[in-house]
């Protein structure tokens, strides 16, 4: 998003310069022009980390992730116990070879390997599913924030909305940090949260 906005600004600058250079040269003295203060594009921002801390859908996603983790862990623990039981039984059988046929011993070993393989496969698939679920949830939340910010920006007449973090400073890498002397006038974080059903109650 930042790169798109910056590219647009650069493009506007290039077009402006190009338009100026294309004007024919005239002998008419240039008229003095006055620049009106405060007529530039209105720029606002959101504190992305602040919104993530207070948006109810983020909290719900955290809860859903934990539930899935607990469910996966419970299933895996059962498989692990089954594996340990079968493996211990196989080990004991190895100590009493006289009372165990080769076919029976091989059958026990086969079951041990099957359960071990099944538990490993389950663990891999569970991790993949959890990552996919988390990723989809984050994308959904970011899309909701973006859509809401765009809606509020249009209502309030903002030309551009940037993302920041509360702790960002002028030297923060990969961040667009605006001059903070606006006393929060350009900060629409609370408006975005309220629009998404997660109003922040200011403690007095």
PDB file of C-alpha atoms in Angstrom:
ATOM      1  CA  UNK A   1       0.000   0.000   0.000  1.00  0.00           C
ATOM      2  CA  UNK A   2       2.800   2.382   0.907  1.00  0.00           C
ATOM      3  CA  UNK A   3       4.679   1.644  -2.293  1.00  0.00           C
ATOM      4  CA  UNK A   4       1.532   2.252  -4.343  1.00  0.00           C
ATOM      5  CA  UNK A   5       0.927   5.606  -2.674  1.00  0.00           C
ATOM      6  CA  UNK A   6       4.546   6.670  -3.043  1.00  0.00           C
ATOM      7  CA  UNK A   7       4.526   5.583  -6.681  1.00  0.00           C
ATOM      8  CA  UNK A   8       1.387   7.642  -7.227  1.00  0.00           C
ATOM      9  CA  UNK A   9       2.999  10.681  -5.652  1.00  0.00           C
ATOM     10  CA  UNK A  10       6.089  10.268  -7.832  1.00  0.00           C
ATOM     11  CA  UNK A  11       3.888   9.883 -10.906  1.00  0.00           C
ATOM     12  CA  UNK A  12       2.006  13.056 -10.030  1.00  0.00           C
ATOM     13  CA  UNK A  13       5.276  14.917  -9.624  1.00  0.00           C
ATOM     14  CA  UNK A  14       6.574  13.661 -12.989  1.00  0.00           C
ATOM     15  CA  UNK A  15       3.328  14.602 -14.736  1.00  0.00           C
ATOM     16  CA  UNK A  16       3.465  18.040 -13.213  1.00  0.00           C
ATOM     17  CA  UNK A  17       7.038  18.607 -14.360  1.00  0.00           C
ATOM     18  CA  UNK A  18       6.227  17.244 -17.810  1.00  0.00           C
ATOM     19  CA  UNK A  19       3.217  19.544 -18.105  1.00  0.00           C
ATOM     20  CA  UNK A  20       5.363  22.520 -17.153  1.00  0.00           C
ATOM     21  CA  UNK A  21       8.059  21.712 -19.707  1.00  0.00           C
ATOM     22  CA  UNK A  22       5.507  21.297 -22.508  1.00  0.00           C
ATOM     23  CA  UNK A  23       4.203  24.856 -22.148  1.00  0.00           C
ATOM     24  CA  UNK A  24       5.309  27.163 -25.012  1.00  0.00           C
ATOM     25  CA  UNK A  25       7.719  29.927 -24.151  1.00  0.00           C
ATOM     26  CA  UNK A  26       6.113  33.377 -24.289  1.00  0.00           C
ATOM     27  CA  UNK A  27       7.476  36.869 -23.845  1.00  0.00           C
ATOM     28  CA  UNK A  28       4.690  37.820 -21.466  1.00  0.00           C
ATOM     29  CA  UNK A  29       6.124  38.541 -18.027  1.00  0.00           C
ATOM     30  CA  UNK A  30       5.286  35.817 -15.556  1.00  0.00           C
ATOM     31  CA  UNK A  31       2.568  36.737 -13.128  1.00  0.00           C
ATOM     32  CA  UNK A  32       3.293  36.278  -9.474  1.00  0.00           C
ATOM     33  CA  UNK A  33       1.194  33.594  -7.840  1.00  0.00           C
ATOM     34  CA  UNK A  34       0.372  33.224  -4.192  1.00  0.00           C
ATOM     35  CA  UNK A  35       0.321  29.792  -2.539  1.00  0.00           C
ATOM     36  CA  UNK A  36      -2.587  29.234  -0.235  1.00  0.00           C
ATOM     37  CA  UNK A  37      -1.642  27.680   3.071  1.00  0.00           C
ATOM     38  CA  UNK A  38      -3.476  24.514   4.075  1.00  0.00           C
ATOM     39  CA  UNK A  39      -4.784  23.623   0.621  1.00  0.00           C
ATOM     40  CA  UNK A  40      -2.671  20.455   0.235  1.00  0.00           C
ATOM     41  CA  UNK A  41      -4.119  16.937   0.379  1.00  0.00           C
ATOM     42  CA  UNK A  42      -5.516  15.948   3.756  1.00  0.00           C
ATOM     43  CA  UNK A  43      -3.457  13.107   5.222  1.00  0.00           C
ATOM     44  CA  UNK A  44      -4.440  10.796   8.073  1.00  0.00           C
ATOM     45  CA  UNK A  45      -3.117   7.626   9.677  1.00  0.00           C
ATOM     46  CA  UNK A  46      -3.974   4.647  11.845  1.00  0.00           C
ATOM     47  CA  UNK A  47      -1.963   2.961  14.579  1.00  0.00           C
ATOM     48  CA  UNK A  48      -1.978  -0.603  13.250  1.00  0.00           C
ATOM     49  CA  UNK A  49      -0.725  -2.191  16.481  1.00  0.00           C
ATOM     50  CA  UNK A  50      -3.268  -0.221  18.520  1.00  0.00           C
ATOM     51  CA  UNK A  51      -6.126  -1.473  16.344  1.00  0.00           C
ATOM     52  CA  UNK A  52      -4.893  -5.076  16.579  1.00  0.00           C
ATOM     53  CA  UNK A  53      -4.771  -4.761  20.368  1.00  0.00           C
ATOM     54  CA  UNK A  54      -8.367  -3.555  20.602  1.00  0.00           C
ATOM     55  CA  UNK A  55     -10.221  -5.107  17.640  1.00  0.00           C
ATOM     56  CA  UNK A  56     -12.585  -7.802  18.940  1.00  0.00           C
ATOM     57  CA  UNK A  57     -12.067  -9.987  15.856  1.00  0.00           C
ATOM     58  CA  UNK A  58      -8.359 -10.262  16.713  1.00  0.00           C
ATOM     59  CA  UNK A  59      -9.232 -11.484  20.187  1.00  0.00           C
ATOM     60  CA  UNK A  60     -11.729 -13.950  18.715  1.00  0.00           C
ATOM     61  CA  UNK A  61      -9.095 -15.242  16.282  1.00  0.00           C
ATOM     62  CA  UNK A  62      -6.682 -15.793  19.176  1.00  0.00           C
ATOM     63  CA  UNK A  63      -9.349 -17.764  21.038  1.00  0.00           C
ATOM     64  CA  UNK A  64     -10.199 -19.858  17.970  1.00  0.00           C
ATOM     65  CA  UNK A  65      -6.518 -20.624  17.363  1.00  0.00           C
ATOM     66  CA  UNK A  66      -6.080 -21.751  20.964  1.00  0.00           C
ATOM     67  CA  UNK A  67      -9.152 -24.014  20.719  1.00  0.00           C
ATOM     68  CA  UNK A  68      -7.776 -25.640  17.588  1.00  0.00           C
ATOM     69  CA  UNK A  69      -4.365 -26.060  19.209  1.00  0.00           C
ATOM     70  CA  UNK A  70      -5.937 -27.732  22.243  1.00  0.00           C
ATOM     71  CA  UNK A  71      -8.009 -30.066  20.043  1.00  0.00           C
ATOM     72  CA  UNK A  72      -4.998 -31.042  17.947  1.00  0.00           C
ATOM     73  CA  UNK A  73      -2.866 -31.557  21.047  1.00  0.00           C
ATOM     74  CA  UNK A  74      -5.496 -33.759  22.694  1.00  0.00           C
ATOM     75  CA  UNK A  75      -5.719 -36.000  19.620  1.00  0.00           C
ATOM     76  CA  UNK A  76      -1.935 -36.163  19.285  1.00  0.00           C
ATOM     77  CA  UNK A  77      -1.523 -37.072  22.957  1.00  0.00           C
ATOM     78  CA  UNK A  78      -3.898 -40.023  22.518  1.00  0.00           C
ATOM     79  CA  UNK A  79      -1.920 -41.228  19.510  1.00  0.00           C
ATOM     80  CA  UNK A  80       1.334 -40.828  21.430  1.00  0.00           C
ATOM     81  CA  UNK A  81       0.004 -42.902  24.328  1.00  0.00           C
ATOM     82  CA  UNK A  82      -1.152 -45.604  21.909  1.00  0.00           C
ATOM     83  CA  UNK A  83       2.292 -45.655  20.302  1.00  0.00           C
ATOM     84  CA  UNK A  84       4.065 -45.906  23.649  1.00  0.00           C
ATOM     85  CA  UNK A  85       1.774 -48.750  24.742  1.00  0.00           C
ATOM     86  CA  UNK A  86       2.315 -50.737  21.531  1.00  0.00           C
ATOM     87  CA  UNK A  87       6.044 -50.093  21.544  1.00  0.00           C
ATOM     88  CA  UNK A  88       6.371 -51.217  25.172  1.00  0.00           C
ATOM     89  CA  UNK A  89       4.389 -54.368  24.358  1.00  0.00           C
ATOM     90  CA  UNK A  90       6.693 -55.063  21.414  1.00  0.00           C
ATOM     91  CA  UNK A  91       9.782 -54.575  23.579  1.00  0.00           C
ATOM     92  CA  UNK A  92       8.440 -57.013  26.165  1.00  0.00           C
ATOM     93  CA  UNK A  93       7.706 -59.537  23.423  1.00  0.00           C
ATOM     94  CA  UNK A  94      11.319 -59.308  22.292  1.00  0.00           C
ATOM     95  CA  UNK A  95      12.351 -60.457  25.747  1.00  0.00           C
ATOM     96  CA  UNK A  96      10.193 -63.580  25.472  1.00  0.00           C
ATOM     97  CA  UNK A  97      10.960 -64.853  21.998  1.00  0.00           C
ATOM     98  CA  UNK A  98      10.402 -68.455  23.024  1.00  0.00           C
ATOM     99  CA  UNK A  99       6.702 -67.816  23.601  1.00  0.00           C
ATOM    100  CA  UNK A 100       6.206 -65.610  20.521  1.00  0.00           C
ATOM    101  CA  UNK A 101       6.008 -66.685  16.887  1.00  0.00           C
ATOM    102  CA  UNK A 102       7.820 -64.687  14.220  1.00  0.00           C
ATOM    103  CA  UNK A 103       4.533 -63.810  12.529  1.00  0.00           C
ATOM    104  CA  UNK A 104       3.066 -62.488  15.778  1.00  0.00           C
ATOM    105  CA  UNK A 105       6.183 -60.467  16.542  1.00  0.00           C
ATOM    106  CA  UNK A 106       6.226 -58.945  13.063  1.00  0.00           C
ATOM    107  CA  UNK A 107       2.545 -58.036  13.437  1.00  0.00           C
ATOM    108  CA  UNK A 108       3.284 -56.160  16.660  1.00  0.00           C
ATOM    109  CA  UNK A 109       6.147 -54.303  14.975  1.00  0.00           C
ATOM    110  CA  UNK A 110       3.934 -53.412  12.021  1.00  0.00           C
ATOM    111  CA  UNK A 111       1.336 -51.849  14.335  1.00  0.00           C
ATOM    112  CA  UNK A 112       4.029 -49.865  16.137  1.00  0.00           C
ATOM    113  CA  UNK A 113       5.291 -48.441  12.849  1.00  0.00           C
ATOM    114  CA  UNK A 114       1.767 -47.665  11.615  1.00  0.00           C
ATOM    115  CA  UNK A 115       0.828 -45.719  14.735  1.00  0.00           C
ATOM    116  CA  UNK A 116       4.166 -43.880  14.732  1.00  0.00           C
ATOM    117  CA  UNK A 117       3.728 -42.898  11.080  1.00  0.00           C
ATOM    118  CA  UNK A 118       0.106 -41.865  11.643  1.00  0.00           C
ATOM    119  CA  UNK A 119       1.024 -39.644  14.595  1.00  0.00           C
ATOM    120  CA  UNK A 120       3.813 -37.948  12.637  1.00  0.00           C
ATOM    121  CA  UNK A 121       1.515 -37.348   9.658  1.00  0.00           C
ATOM    122  CA  UNK A 122      -1.188 -35.990  11.941  1.00  0.00           C
ATOM    123  CA  UNK A 123       1.269 -33.571  13.533  1.00  0.00           C
ATOM    124  CA  UNK A 124       2.425 -32.265  10.144  1.00  0.00           C
ATOM    125  CA  UNK A 125      -1.116 -31.835   8.822  1.00  0.00           C
ATOM    126  CA  UNK A 126      -2.276 -30.180  12.044  1.00  0.00           C
ATOM    127  CA  UNK A 127       0.544 -27.637  11.838  1.00  0.00           C
ATOM    128  CA  UNK A 128      -0.286 -26.882   8.191  1.00  0.00           C
ATOM    129  CA  UNK A 129      -3.990 -26.493   8.935  1.00  0.00           C
ATOM    130  CA  UNK A 130      -3.272 -24.225  11.898  1.00  0.00           C
ATOM    131  CA  UNK A 131      -0.951 -22.030   9.834  1.00  0.00           C
ATOM    132  CA  UNK A 132      -3.556 -21.796   7.065  1.00  0.00           C
ATOM    133  CA  UNK A 133      -6.312 -20.964   9.552  1.00  0.00           C
ATOM    134  CA  UNK A 134      -4.172 -18.272  11.187  1.00  0.00           C
ATOM    135  CA  UNK A 135      -3.095 -16.792   7.863  1.00  0.00           C
ATOM    136  CA  UNK A 136      -6.656 -16.646   6.546  1.00  0.00           C
ATOM    137  CA  UNK A 137      -7.800 -14.985   9.756  1.00  0.00           C
ATOM    138  CA  UNK A 138      -5.092 -12.313   9.632  1.00  0.00           C
ATOM    139  CA  UNK A 139      -5.852 -11.548   5.972  1.00  0.00           C
ATOM    140  CA  UNK A 140      -9.555 -11.250   6.790  1.00  0.00           C
ATOM    141  CA  UNK A 141      -8.825  -8.854   9.663  1.00  0.00           C
ATOM    142  CA  UNK A 142      -6.433  -6.704   7.632  1.00  0.00           C
ATOM    143  CA  UNK A 143      -8.976  -6.503   4.811  1.00  0.00           C
ATOM    144  CA  UNK A 144     -11.653  -5.393   7.269  1.00  0.00           C
ATOM    145  CA  UNK A 145      -9.359  -2.704   8.703  1.00  0.00           C
ATOM    146  CA  UNK A 146      -8.405  -1.467   5.235  1.00  0.00           C
ATOM    147  CA  UNK A 147     -12.009  -1.327   4.019  1.00  0.00           C
ATOM    148  CA  UNK A 148     -13.163   0.508   7.139  1.00  0.00           C
ATOM    149  CA  UNK A 149     -10.260   2.980   7.005  1.00  0.00           C
ATOM    150  CA  UNK A 150     -11.045   3.745   3.363  1.00  0.00           C
ATOM    151  CA  UNK A 151     -14.707   4.349   4.188  1.00  0.00           C
ATOM    152  CA  UNK A 152     -13.907   6.737   7.047  1.00  0.00           C
ATOM    153  CA  UNK A 153     -11.228   8.485   4.991  1.00  0.00           C
ATOM    154  CA  UNK A 154     -13.773   9.288   2.270  1.00  0.00           C
ATOM    155  CA  UNK A 155     -16.248  10.583   4.845  1.00  0.00           C
ATOM    156  CA  UNK A 156     -13.662  12.806   6.537  1.00  0.00           C
ATOM    157  CA  UNK A 157     -12.081  14.024   3.320  1.00  0.00           C
ATOM    158  CA  UNK A 158      -8.671  12.389   3.755  1.00  0.00           C
ATOM    159  CA  UNK A 159      -6.699  11.964   0.529  1.00  0.00           C
ATOM    160  CA  UNK A 160      -4.223   9.463   1.990  1.00  0.00           C
ATOM    161  CA  UNK A 161      -4.219   7.188   5.034  1.00  0.00           C
ATOM    162  CA  UNK A 162      -0.923   5.748   6.275  1.00  0.00           C
ATOM    163  CA  UNK A 163      -0.288   2.951   8.762  1.00  0.00           C
ATOM    164  CA  UNK A 164       1.927   3.525  11.774  1.00  0.00           C
ATOM    165  CA  UNK A 165       2.749   1.870  15.063  1.00  0.00           C
ATOM    166  CA  UNK A 166       2.525   3.754  18.335  1.00  0.00           C
ATOM    167  CA  UNK A 167       6.251   3.387  19.003  1.00  0.00           C
ATOM    168  CA  UNK A 168       7.374   4.402  15.497  1.00  0.00           C
ATOM    169  CA  UNK A 169       9.933   7.161  15.208  1.00  0.00           C
ATOM    170  CA  UNK A 170      11.677   8.994  12.358  1.00  0.00           C
ATOM    171  CA  UNK A 171      14.323   6.234  12.118  1.00  0.00           C
ATOM    172  CA  UNK A 172      11.877   3.320  12.081  1.00  0.00           C
ATOM    173  CA  UNK A 173      12.576   1.183   9.015  1.00  0.00           C
ATOM    174  CA  UNK A 174       9.872   0.245   6.500  1.00  0.00           C
ATOM    175  CA  UNK A 175       7.418   2.700   8.015  1.00  0.00           C
ATOM    176  CA  UNK A 176       5.991   5.991   6.852  1.00  0.00           C
ATOM    177  CA  UNK A 177       6.070   8.237   9.906  1.00  0.00           C
ATOM    178  CA  UNK A 178       4.298  11.549   9.630  1.00  0.00           C
ATOM    179  CA  UNK A 179       5.003  14.672  11.611  1.00  0.00           C
ATOM    180  CA  UNK A 180       3.243  14.087  14.905  1.00  0.00           C
ATOM    181  CA  UNK A 181       2.478  17.734  15.605  1.00  0.00           C
ATOM    182  CA  UNK A 182      -1.141  17.354  14.554  1.00  0.00           C
ATOM    183  CA  UNK A 183      -2.122  16.568  18.155  1.00  0.00           C
ATOM    184  CA  UNK A 184      -3.833  13.422  16.928  1.00  0.00           C
ATOM    185  CA  UNK A 185      -6.186  15.226  14.541  1.00  0.00           C
ATOM    186  CA  UNK A 186      -5.235  12.876  11.707  1.00  0.00           C
ATOM    187  CA  UNK A 187      -5.452   9.709  13.796  1.00  0.00           C
ATOM    188  CA  UNK A 188      -8.579   7.761  12.810  1.00  0.00           C
ATOM    189  CA  UNK A 189      -7.713   4.573  14.737  1.00  0.00           C
ATOM    190  CA  UNK A 190     -10.568   4.939  17.242  1.00  0.00           C
ATOM    191  CA  UNK A 191     -13.024   5.757  14.454  1.00  0.00           C
ATOM    192  CA  UNK A 192     -11.985   2.579  12.625  1.00  0.00           C
ATOM    193  CA  UNK A 193     -12.379   0.470  15.778  1.00  0.00           C
ATOM    194  CA  UNK A 194     -15.795   1.971  16.549  1.00  0.00           C
ATOM    195  CA  UNK A 195     -16.978   1.336  12.993  1.00  0.00           C
ATOM    196  CA  UNK A 196     -15.891  -2.314  13.325  1.00  0.00           C
ATOM    197  CA  UNK A 197     -17.861  -2.735  16.552  1.00  0.00           C
ATOM    198  CA  UNK A 198     -14.873  -2.506  18.903  1.00  0.00           C
ATOM    199  CA  UNK A 199     -15.084   0.953  20.509  1.00  0.00           C
ATOM    200  CA  UNK A 200     -12.339   1.791  22.980  1.00  0.00           C
ATOM    201  CA  UNK A 201     -13.528   3.120  26.334  1.00  0.00           C
ATOM    202  CA  UNK A 202     -11.195   5.850  27.520  1.00  0.00           C
ATOM    203  CA  UNK A 203     -10.350   5.386  31.186  1.00  0.00           C
ATOM    204  CA  UNK A 204     -10.653   8.586  33.186  1.00  0.00           C
TER     205      UNK A 204
END
